[in-house]
mmCIF file of N, CA and C in Angstrom:
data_model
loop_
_atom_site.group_PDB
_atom_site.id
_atom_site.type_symbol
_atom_site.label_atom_id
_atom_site.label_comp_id
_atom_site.label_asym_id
_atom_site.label_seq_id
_atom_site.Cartn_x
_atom_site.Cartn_y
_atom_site.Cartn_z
ATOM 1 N N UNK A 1 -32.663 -50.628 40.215
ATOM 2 C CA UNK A 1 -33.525 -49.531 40.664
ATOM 3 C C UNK A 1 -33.649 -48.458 39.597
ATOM 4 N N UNK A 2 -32.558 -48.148 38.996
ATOM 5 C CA UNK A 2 -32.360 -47.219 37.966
ATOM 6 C C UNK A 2 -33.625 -47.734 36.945
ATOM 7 N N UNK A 3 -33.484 -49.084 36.402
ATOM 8 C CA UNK A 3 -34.201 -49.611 35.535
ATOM 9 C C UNK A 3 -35.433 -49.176 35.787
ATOM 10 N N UNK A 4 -36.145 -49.630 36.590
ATOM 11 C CA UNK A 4 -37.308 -49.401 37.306
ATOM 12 C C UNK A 4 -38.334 -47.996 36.910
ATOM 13 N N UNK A 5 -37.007 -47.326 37.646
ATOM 14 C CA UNK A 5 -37.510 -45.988 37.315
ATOM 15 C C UNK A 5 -37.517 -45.386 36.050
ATOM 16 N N UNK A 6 -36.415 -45.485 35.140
ATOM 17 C CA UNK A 6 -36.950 -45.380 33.591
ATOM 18 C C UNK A 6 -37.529 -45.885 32.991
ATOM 19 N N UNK A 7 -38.454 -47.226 33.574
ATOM 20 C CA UNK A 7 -39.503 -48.080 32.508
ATOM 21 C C UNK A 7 -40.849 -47.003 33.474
ATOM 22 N N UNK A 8 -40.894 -46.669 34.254
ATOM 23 C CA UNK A 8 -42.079 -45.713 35.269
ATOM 24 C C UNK A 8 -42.343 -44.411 34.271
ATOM 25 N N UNK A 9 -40.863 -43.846 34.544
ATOM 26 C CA UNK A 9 -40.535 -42.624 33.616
ATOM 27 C C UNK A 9 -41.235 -42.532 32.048
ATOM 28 N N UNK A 10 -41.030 -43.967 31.325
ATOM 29 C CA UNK A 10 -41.181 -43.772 30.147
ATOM 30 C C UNK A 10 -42.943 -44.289 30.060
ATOM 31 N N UNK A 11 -43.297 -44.732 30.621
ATOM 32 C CA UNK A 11 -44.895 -45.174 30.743
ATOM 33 C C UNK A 11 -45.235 -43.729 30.890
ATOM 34 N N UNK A 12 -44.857 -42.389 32.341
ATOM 35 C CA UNK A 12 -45.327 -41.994 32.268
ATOM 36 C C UNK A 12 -45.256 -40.617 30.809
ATOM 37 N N UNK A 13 -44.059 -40.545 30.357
ATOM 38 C CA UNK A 13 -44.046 -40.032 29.352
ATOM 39 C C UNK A 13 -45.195 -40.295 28.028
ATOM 40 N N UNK A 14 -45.216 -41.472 27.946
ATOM 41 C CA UNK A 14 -46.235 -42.242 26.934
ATOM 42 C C UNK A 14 -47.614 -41.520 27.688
ATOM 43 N N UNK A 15 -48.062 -41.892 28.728
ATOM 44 C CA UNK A 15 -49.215 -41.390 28.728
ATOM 45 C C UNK A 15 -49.758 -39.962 28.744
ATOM 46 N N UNK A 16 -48.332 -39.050 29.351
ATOM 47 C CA UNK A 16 -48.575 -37.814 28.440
ATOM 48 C C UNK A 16 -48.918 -37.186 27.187
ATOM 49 N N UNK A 17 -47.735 -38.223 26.478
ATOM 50 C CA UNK A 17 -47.891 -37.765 24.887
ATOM 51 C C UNK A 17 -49.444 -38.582 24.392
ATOM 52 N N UNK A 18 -49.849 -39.174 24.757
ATOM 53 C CA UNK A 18 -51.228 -39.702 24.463
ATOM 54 C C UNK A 18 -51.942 -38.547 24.891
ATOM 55 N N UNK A 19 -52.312 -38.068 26.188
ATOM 56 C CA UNK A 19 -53.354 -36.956 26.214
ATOM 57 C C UNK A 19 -52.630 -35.441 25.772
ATOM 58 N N UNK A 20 -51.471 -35.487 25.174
ATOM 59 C CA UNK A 20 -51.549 -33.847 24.191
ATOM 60 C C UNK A 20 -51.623 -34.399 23.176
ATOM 61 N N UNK A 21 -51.357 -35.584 22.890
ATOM 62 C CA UNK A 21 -51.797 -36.122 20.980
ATOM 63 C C UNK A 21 -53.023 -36.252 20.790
ATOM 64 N N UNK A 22 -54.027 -36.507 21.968
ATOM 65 C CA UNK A 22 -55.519 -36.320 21.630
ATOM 66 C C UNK A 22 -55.784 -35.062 21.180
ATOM 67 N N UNK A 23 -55.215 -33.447 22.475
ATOM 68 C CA UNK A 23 -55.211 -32.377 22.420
ATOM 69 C C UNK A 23 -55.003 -32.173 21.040
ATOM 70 N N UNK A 24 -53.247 -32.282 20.370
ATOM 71 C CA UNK A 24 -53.011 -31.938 19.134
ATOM 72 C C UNK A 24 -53.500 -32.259 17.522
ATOM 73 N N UNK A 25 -53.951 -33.590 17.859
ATOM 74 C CA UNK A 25 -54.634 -34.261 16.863
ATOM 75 C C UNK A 25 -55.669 -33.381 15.841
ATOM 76 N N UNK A 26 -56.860 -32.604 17.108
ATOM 77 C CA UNK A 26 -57.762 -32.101 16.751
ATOM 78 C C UNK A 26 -56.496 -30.582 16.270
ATOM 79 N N UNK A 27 -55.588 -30.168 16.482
ATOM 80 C CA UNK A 27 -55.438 -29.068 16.167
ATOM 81 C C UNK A 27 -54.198 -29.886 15.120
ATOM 82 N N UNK A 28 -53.862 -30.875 15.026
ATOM 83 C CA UNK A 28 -53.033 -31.089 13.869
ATOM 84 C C UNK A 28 -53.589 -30.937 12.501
ATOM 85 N N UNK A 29 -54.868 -31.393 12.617
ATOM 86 C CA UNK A 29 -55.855 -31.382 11.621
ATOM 87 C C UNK A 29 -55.590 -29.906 10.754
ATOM 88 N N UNK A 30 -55.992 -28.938 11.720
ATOM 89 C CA UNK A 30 -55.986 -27.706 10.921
ATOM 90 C C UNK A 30 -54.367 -27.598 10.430
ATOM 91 N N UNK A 31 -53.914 -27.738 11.454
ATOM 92 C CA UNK A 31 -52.192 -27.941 11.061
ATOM 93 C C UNK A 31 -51.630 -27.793 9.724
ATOM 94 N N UNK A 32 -51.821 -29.581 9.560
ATOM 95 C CA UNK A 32 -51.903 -30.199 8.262
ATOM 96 C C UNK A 32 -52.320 -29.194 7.126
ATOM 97 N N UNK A 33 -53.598 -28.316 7.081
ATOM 98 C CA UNK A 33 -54.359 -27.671 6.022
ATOM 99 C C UNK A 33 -53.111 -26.745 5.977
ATOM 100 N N UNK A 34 -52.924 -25.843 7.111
ATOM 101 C CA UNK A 34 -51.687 -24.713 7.221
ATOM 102 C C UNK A 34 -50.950 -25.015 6.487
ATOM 103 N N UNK A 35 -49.837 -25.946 6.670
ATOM 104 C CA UNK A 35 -48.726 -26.831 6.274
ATOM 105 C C UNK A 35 -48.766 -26.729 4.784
ATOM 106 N N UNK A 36 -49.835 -27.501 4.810
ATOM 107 C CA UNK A 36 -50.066 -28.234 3.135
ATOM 108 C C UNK A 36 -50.279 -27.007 2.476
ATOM 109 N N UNK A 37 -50.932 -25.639 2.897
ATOM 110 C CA UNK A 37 -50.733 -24.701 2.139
ATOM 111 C C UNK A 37 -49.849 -23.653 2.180
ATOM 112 N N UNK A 38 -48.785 -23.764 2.971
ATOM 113 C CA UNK A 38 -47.608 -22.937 2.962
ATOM 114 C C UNK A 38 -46.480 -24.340 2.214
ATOM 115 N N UNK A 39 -46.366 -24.838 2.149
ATOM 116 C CA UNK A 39 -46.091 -25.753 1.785
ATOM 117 C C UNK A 39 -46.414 -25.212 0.243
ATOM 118 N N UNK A 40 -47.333 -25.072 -0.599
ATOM 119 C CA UNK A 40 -47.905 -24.753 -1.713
ATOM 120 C C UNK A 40 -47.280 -23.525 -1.856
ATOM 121 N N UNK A 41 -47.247 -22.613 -1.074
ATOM 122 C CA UNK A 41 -46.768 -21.455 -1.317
ATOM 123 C C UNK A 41 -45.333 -21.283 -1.520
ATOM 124 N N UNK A 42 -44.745 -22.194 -0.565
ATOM 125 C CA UNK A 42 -43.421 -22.455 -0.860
ATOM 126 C C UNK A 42 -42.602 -22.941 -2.223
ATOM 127 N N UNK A 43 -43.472 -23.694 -2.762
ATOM 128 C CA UNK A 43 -43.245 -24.413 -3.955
ATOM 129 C C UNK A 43 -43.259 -23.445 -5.407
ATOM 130 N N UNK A 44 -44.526 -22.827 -4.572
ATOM 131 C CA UNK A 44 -45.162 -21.854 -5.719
ATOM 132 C C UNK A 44 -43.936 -20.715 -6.016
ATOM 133 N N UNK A 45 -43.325 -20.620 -4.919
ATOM 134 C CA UNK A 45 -42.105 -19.027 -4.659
ATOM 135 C C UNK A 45 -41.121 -19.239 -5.341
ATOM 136 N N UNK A 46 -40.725 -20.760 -5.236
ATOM 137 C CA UNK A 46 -39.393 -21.476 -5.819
ATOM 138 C C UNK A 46 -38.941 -21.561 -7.362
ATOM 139 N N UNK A 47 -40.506 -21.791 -7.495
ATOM 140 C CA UNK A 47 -40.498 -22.309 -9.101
ATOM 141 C C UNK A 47 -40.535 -21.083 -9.942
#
């Protein structure tokens, strides 16, 4: 029964993270640009 319910559990987890990874996707995008340029800045501070 236990089983059961953590293969339920984890389907429904999966199909969560599918509709905020659609959500985030579009905002990972900008993300990524953020990132990649603090990221630059970071590098830039170090050196």
């Amino acid at each position: 029964m236990i089983q059961i319910y953590s293969t339920i559990r984890e389907q429904y987890l999966n199909i969560m993270m599918l509709g905020t990874n659609e959500k985030l996707s579009k905002k990972n995008k900008k993300c990524k640009q953020d990132s990649n340029l603090h990221l630059q800045k970071i590098k830039f501070q170090q050196s």
